[in-house]
mmCIF file of C-alpha atoms in Angstrom:
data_model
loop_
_atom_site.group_PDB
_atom_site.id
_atom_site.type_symbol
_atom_site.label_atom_id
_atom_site.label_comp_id
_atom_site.label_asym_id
_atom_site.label_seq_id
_atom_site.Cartn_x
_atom_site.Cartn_y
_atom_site.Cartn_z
ATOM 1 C CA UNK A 1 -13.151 242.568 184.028
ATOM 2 C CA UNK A 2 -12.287 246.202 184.216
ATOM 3 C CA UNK A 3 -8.662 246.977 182.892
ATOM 4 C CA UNK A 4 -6.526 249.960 183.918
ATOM 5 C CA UNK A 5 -3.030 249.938 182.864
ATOM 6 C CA UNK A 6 -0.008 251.875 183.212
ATOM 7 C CA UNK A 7 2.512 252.990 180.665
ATOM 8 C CA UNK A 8 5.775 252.112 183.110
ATOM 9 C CA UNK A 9 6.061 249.924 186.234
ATOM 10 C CA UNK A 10 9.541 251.243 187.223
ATOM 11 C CA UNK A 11 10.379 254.831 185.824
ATOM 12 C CA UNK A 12 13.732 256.589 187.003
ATOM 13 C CA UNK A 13 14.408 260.097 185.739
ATOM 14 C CA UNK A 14 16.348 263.126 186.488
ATOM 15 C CA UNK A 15 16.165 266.380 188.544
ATOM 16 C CA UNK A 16 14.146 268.506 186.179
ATOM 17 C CA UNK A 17 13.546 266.461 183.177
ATOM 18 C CA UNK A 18 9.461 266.410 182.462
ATOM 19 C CA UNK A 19 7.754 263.152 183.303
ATOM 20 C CA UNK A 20 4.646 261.984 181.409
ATOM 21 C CA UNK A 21 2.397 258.955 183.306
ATOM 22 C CA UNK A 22 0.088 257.501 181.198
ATOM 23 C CA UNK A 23 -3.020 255.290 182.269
ATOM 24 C CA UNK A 24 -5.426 253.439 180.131
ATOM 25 C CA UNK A 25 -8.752 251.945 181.125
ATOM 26 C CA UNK A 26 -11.094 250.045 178.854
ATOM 27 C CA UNK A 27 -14.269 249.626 180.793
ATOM 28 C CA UNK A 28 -15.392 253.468 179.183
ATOM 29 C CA UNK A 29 -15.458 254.298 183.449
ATOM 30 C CA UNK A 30 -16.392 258.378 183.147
ATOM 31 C CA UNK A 31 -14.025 258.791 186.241
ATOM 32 C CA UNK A 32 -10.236 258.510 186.323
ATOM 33 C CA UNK A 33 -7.919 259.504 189.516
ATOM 34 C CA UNK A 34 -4.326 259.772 190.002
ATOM 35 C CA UNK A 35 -2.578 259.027 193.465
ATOM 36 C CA UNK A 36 0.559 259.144 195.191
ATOM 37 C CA UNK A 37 1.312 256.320 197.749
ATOM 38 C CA UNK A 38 4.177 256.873 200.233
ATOM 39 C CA UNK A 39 4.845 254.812 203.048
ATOM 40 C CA UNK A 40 2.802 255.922 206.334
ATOM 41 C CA UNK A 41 0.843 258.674 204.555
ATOM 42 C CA UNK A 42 -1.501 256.280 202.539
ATOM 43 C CA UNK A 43 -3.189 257.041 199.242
ATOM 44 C CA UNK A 44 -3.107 260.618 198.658
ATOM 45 C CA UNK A 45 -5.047 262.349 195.884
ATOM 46 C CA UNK A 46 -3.302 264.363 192.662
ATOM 47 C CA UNK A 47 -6.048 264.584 190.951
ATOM 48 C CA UNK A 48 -9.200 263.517 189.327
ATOM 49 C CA UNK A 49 -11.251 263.881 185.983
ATOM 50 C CA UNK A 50 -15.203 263.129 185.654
ATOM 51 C CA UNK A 51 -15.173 264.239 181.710
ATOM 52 C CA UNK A 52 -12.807 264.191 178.793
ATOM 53 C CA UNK A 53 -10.967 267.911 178.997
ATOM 54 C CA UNK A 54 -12.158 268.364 182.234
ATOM 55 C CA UNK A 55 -9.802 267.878 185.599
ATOM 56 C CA UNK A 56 -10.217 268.342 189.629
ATOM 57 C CA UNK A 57 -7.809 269.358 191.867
ATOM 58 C CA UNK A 58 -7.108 266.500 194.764
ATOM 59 C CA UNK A 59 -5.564 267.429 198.027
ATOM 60 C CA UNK A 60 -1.682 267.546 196.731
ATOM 61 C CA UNK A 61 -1.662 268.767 193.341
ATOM 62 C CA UNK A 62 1.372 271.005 193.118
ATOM 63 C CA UNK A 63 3.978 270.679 191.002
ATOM 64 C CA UNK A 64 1.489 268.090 188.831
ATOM 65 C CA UNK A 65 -0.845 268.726 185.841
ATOM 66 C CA UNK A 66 -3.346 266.168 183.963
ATOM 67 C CA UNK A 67 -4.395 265.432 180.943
ATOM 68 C CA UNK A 68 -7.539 264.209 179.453
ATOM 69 C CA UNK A 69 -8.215 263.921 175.884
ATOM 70 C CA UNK A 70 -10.007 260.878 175.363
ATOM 71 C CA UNK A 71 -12.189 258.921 178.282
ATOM 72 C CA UNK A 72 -10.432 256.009 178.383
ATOM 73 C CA UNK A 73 -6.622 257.898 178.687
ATOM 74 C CA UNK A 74 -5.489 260.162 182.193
ATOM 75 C CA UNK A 75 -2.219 260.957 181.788
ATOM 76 C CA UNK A 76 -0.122 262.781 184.916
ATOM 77 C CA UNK A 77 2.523 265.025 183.708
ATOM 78 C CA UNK A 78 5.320 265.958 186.272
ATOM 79 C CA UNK A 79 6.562 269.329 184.157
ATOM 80 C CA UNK A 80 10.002 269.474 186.044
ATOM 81 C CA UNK A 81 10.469 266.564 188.542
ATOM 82 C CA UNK A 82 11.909 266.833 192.212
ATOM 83 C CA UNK A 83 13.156 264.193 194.385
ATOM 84 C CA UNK A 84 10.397 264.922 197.161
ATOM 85 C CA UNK A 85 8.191 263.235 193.742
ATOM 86 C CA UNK A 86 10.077 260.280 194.338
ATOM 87 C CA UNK A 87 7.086 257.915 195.350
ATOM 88 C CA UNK A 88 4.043 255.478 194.141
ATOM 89 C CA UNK A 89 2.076 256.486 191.307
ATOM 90 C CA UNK A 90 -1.153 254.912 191.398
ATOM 91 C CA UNK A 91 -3.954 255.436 188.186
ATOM 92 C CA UNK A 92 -7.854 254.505 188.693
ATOM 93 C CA UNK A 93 -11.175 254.704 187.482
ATOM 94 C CA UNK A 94 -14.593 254.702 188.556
ATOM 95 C CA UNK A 95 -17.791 254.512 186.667
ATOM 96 C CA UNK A 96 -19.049 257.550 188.332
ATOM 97 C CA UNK A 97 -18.079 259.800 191.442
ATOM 98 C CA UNK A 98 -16.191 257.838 193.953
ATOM 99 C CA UNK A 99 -17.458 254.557 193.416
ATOM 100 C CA UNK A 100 -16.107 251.697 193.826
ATOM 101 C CA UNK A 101 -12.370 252.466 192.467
ATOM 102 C CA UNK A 102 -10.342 249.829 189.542
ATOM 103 C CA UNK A 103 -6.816 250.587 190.438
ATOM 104 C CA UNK A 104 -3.794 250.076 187.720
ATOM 105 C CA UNK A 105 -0.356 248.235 188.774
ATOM 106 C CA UNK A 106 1.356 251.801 189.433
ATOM 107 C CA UNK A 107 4.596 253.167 188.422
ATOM 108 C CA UNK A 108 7.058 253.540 190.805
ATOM 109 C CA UNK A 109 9.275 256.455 189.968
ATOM 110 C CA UNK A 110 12.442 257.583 191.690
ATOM 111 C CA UNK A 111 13.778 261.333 190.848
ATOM 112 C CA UNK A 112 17.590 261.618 191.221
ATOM 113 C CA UNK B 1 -8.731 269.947 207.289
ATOM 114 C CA UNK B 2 -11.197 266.987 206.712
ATOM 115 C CA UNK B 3 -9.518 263.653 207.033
ATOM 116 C CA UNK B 4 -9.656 260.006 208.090
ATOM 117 C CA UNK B 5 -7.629 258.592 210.859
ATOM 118 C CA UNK B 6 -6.525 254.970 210.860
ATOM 119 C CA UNK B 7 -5.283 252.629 213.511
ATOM 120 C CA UNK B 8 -2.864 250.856 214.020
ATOM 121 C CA UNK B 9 -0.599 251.418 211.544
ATOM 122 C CA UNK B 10 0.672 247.865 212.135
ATOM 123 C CA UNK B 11 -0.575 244.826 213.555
ATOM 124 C CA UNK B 12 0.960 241.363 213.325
ATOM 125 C CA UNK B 13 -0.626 238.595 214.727
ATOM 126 C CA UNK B 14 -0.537 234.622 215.183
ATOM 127 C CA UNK B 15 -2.799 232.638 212.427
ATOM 128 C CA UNK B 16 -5.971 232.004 213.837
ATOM 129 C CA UNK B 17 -6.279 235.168 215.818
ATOM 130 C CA UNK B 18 -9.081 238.010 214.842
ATOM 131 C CA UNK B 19 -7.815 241.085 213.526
ATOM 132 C CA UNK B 20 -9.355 244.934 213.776
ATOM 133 C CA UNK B 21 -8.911 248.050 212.110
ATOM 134 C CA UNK B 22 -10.453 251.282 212.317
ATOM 135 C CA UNK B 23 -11.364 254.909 210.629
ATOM 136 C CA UNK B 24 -12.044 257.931 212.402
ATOM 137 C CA UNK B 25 -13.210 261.317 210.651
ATOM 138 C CA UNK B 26 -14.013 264.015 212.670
ATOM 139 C CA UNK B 27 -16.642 265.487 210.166
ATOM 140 C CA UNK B 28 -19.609 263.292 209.285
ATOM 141 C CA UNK B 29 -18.904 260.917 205.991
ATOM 142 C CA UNK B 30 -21.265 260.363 202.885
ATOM 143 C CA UNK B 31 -19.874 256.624 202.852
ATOM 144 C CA UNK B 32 -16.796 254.762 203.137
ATOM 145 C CA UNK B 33 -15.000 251.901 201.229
ATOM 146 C CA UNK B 34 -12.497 249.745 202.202
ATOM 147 C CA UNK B 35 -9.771 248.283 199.925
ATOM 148 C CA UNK B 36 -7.395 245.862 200.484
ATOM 149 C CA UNK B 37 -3.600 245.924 199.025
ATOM 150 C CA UNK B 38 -1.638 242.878 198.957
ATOM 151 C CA UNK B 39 1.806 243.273 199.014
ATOM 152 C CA UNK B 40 3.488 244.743 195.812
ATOM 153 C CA UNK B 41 0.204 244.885 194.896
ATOM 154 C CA UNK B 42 -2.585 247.373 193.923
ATOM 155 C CA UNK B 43 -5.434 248.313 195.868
ATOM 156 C CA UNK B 44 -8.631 246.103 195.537
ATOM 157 C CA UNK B 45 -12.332 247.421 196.663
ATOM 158 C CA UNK B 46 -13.694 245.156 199.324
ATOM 159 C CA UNK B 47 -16.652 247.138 200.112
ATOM 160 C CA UNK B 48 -18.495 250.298 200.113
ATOM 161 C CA UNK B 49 -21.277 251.344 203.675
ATOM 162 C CA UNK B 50 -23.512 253.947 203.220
ATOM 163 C CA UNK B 51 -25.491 253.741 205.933
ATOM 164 C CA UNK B 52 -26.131 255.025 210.138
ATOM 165 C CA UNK B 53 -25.140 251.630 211.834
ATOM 166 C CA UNK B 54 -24.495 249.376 208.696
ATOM 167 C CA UNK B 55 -23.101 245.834 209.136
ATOM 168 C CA UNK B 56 -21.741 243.718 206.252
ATOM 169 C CA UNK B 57 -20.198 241.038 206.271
ATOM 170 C CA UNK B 58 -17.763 238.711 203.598
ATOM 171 C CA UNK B 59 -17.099 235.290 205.036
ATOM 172 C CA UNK B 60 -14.708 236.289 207.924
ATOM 173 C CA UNK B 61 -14.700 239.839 207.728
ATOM 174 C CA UNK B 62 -17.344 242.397 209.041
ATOM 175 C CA UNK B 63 -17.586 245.838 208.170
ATOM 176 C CA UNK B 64 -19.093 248.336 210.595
ATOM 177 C CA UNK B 65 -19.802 251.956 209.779
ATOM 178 C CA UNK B 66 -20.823 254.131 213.078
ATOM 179 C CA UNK B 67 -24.369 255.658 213.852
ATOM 180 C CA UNK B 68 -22.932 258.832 213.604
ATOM 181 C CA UNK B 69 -21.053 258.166 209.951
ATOM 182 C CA UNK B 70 -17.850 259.212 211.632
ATOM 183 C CA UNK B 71 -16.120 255.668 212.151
ATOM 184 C CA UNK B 72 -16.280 252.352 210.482
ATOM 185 C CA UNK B 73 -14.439 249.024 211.406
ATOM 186 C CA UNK B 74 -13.160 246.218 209.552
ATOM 187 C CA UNK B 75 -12.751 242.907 211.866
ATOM 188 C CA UNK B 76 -11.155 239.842 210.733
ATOM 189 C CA UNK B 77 -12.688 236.462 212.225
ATOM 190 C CA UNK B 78 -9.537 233.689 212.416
ATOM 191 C CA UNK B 79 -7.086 235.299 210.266
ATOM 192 C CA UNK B 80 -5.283 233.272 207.667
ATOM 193 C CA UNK B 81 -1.552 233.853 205.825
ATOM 194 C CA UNK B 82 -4.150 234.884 202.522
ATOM 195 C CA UNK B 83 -5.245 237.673 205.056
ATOM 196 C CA UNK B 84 -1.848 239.259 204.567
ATOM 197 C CA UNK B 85 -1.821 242.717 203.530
ATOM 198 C CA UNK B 86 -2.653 246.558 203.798
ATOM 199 C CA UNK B 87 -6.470 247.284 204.396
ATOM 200 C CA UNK B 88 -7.532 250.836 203.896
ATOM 201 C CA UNK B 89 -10.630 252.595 204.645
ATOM 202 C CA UNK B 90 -11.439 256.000 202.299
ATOM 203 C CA UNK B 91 -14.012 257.940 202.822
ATOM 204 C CA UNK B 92 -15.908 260.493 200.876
ATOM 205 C CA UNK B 93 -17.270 263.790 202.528
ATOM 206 C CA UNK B 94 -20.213 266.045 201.155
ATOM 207 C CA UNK B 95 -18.603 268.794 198.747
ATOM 208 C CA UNK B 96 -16.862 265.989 196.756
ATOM 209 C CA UNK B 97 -13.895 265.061 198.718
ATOM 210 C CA UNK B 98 -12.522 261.938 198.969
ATOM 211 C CA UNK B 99 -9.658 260.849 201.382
ATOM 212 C CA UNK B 100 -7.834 257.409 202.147
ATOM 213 C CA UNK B 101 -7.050 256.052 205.553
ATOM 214 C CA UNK B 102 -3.281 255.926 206.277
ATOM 215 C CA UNK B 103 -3.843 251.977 205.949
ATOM 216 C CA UNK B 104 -3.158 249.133 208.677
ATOM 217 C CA UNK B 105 -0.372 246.631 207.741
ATOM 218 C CA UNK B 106 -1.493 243.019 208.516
ATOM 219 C CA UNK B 107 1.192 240.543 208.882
ATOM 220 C CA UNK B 108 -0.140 236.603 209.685
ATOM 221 C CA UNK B 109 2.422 234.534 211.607
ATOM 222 C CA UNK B 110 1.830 230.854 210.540
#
């Protein structure tokens, strides 16, 4: 069974302080996404790597940047967290394009 | 910009009653998935359609994706308490863009 897991379930951090997400998947899946869920708006795309070192905007990627140094690692890096980043933070692979998705358990991280 | 509409947002109904959701794009879609989220959960594929007018079908629920490849449906035949949960549809759009539904809650009243 494909594996993707999270660093943090529960994550609470500061106005401003810099927020690292980590995500791990061990199926060697050449696709790895990162999403925000918030209630009534659905899954909404960060962003998205197809390649080690190489990254994709998604439709909200502002005030986010990725990582991607080995396949099976995607980490999300909030460089100086907000409340409005207060939300769901959903990792997940794919073996290839938008295939079928493996999602991780998220992080839920609140910004005060 | 491209996206895909989802309705309802909610639904609750008794156990035993069928249950429908449905995605609306107003471009033409590649394909679309659905996933299922139970709650606290994570999302879980159910099912990818890829083609004009495809039906599939997983014990009780059918999937529907439109002749046109700008809707899909996801019925529900008898619901039961397991049936409990979000379902979202996603669909992906020529140009590599990908965007989830808005998701329809499901709540089963025993």
């Amino acid at each position: 069974d494909v594996k993707v897991t999270q660093s943090s379930r529960y994550l609470v951090k500061r106005t401003g302080e810099k927020v690292f997400l980590e995500c791990v998947q061990d199926m060697d899946h050449e696709n790895m996404f990162w999403y925000r869920q918030d209630p009534g708006l659905g899954l909404r795309l960060i962003y998205f790597s197809y390649d080690v070192k190489m990254k994709e905007k998604g439709d909200i990627p502002e005030g986010y940047s990725v990582s991607r140094e080995k396949k099976e690692r995607f980490s999300l890096i909030l460089e100086s967290a907000s409340t409005n980043q207060t939300s769901m933070y959903l990792c997940a692979s794919s073996l290839g394009g938008f295939a079928e998705q493996y999602f991780g358990p998220g992080t839920r991280l609140t910004v005060t | 910009g491209q996206q895909v509409m989802q309705i309802p947002q909610y639904q609750h109904v008794q156990e035993g009653e069928d249950f429908t959701t449905y995605c609306n794009s107003s471009t033409t879609l590649s394909n679309i998935q659905w996933y299922k989220q139970r709650p606290g959960g994570h999302p879980v594929f159910l099912i990818q359609l890829v083609k004009s007018g495809e039906v599939k079908k997983q014990k009780r629920l059918t999937f529907q994706f439109g002749e046109a490849k700008k809707n899909s449906s996801l019925h529900i035949t008898a619901t039961q308490t397991t049936d409990v949960g979000t379902y979202f549809c996603a669909g992906t759009y020529t140009g590599n863009q990908f965007y989830f539904g808005t998701g329809t809650s499901l709540t089963v009243i025993p």
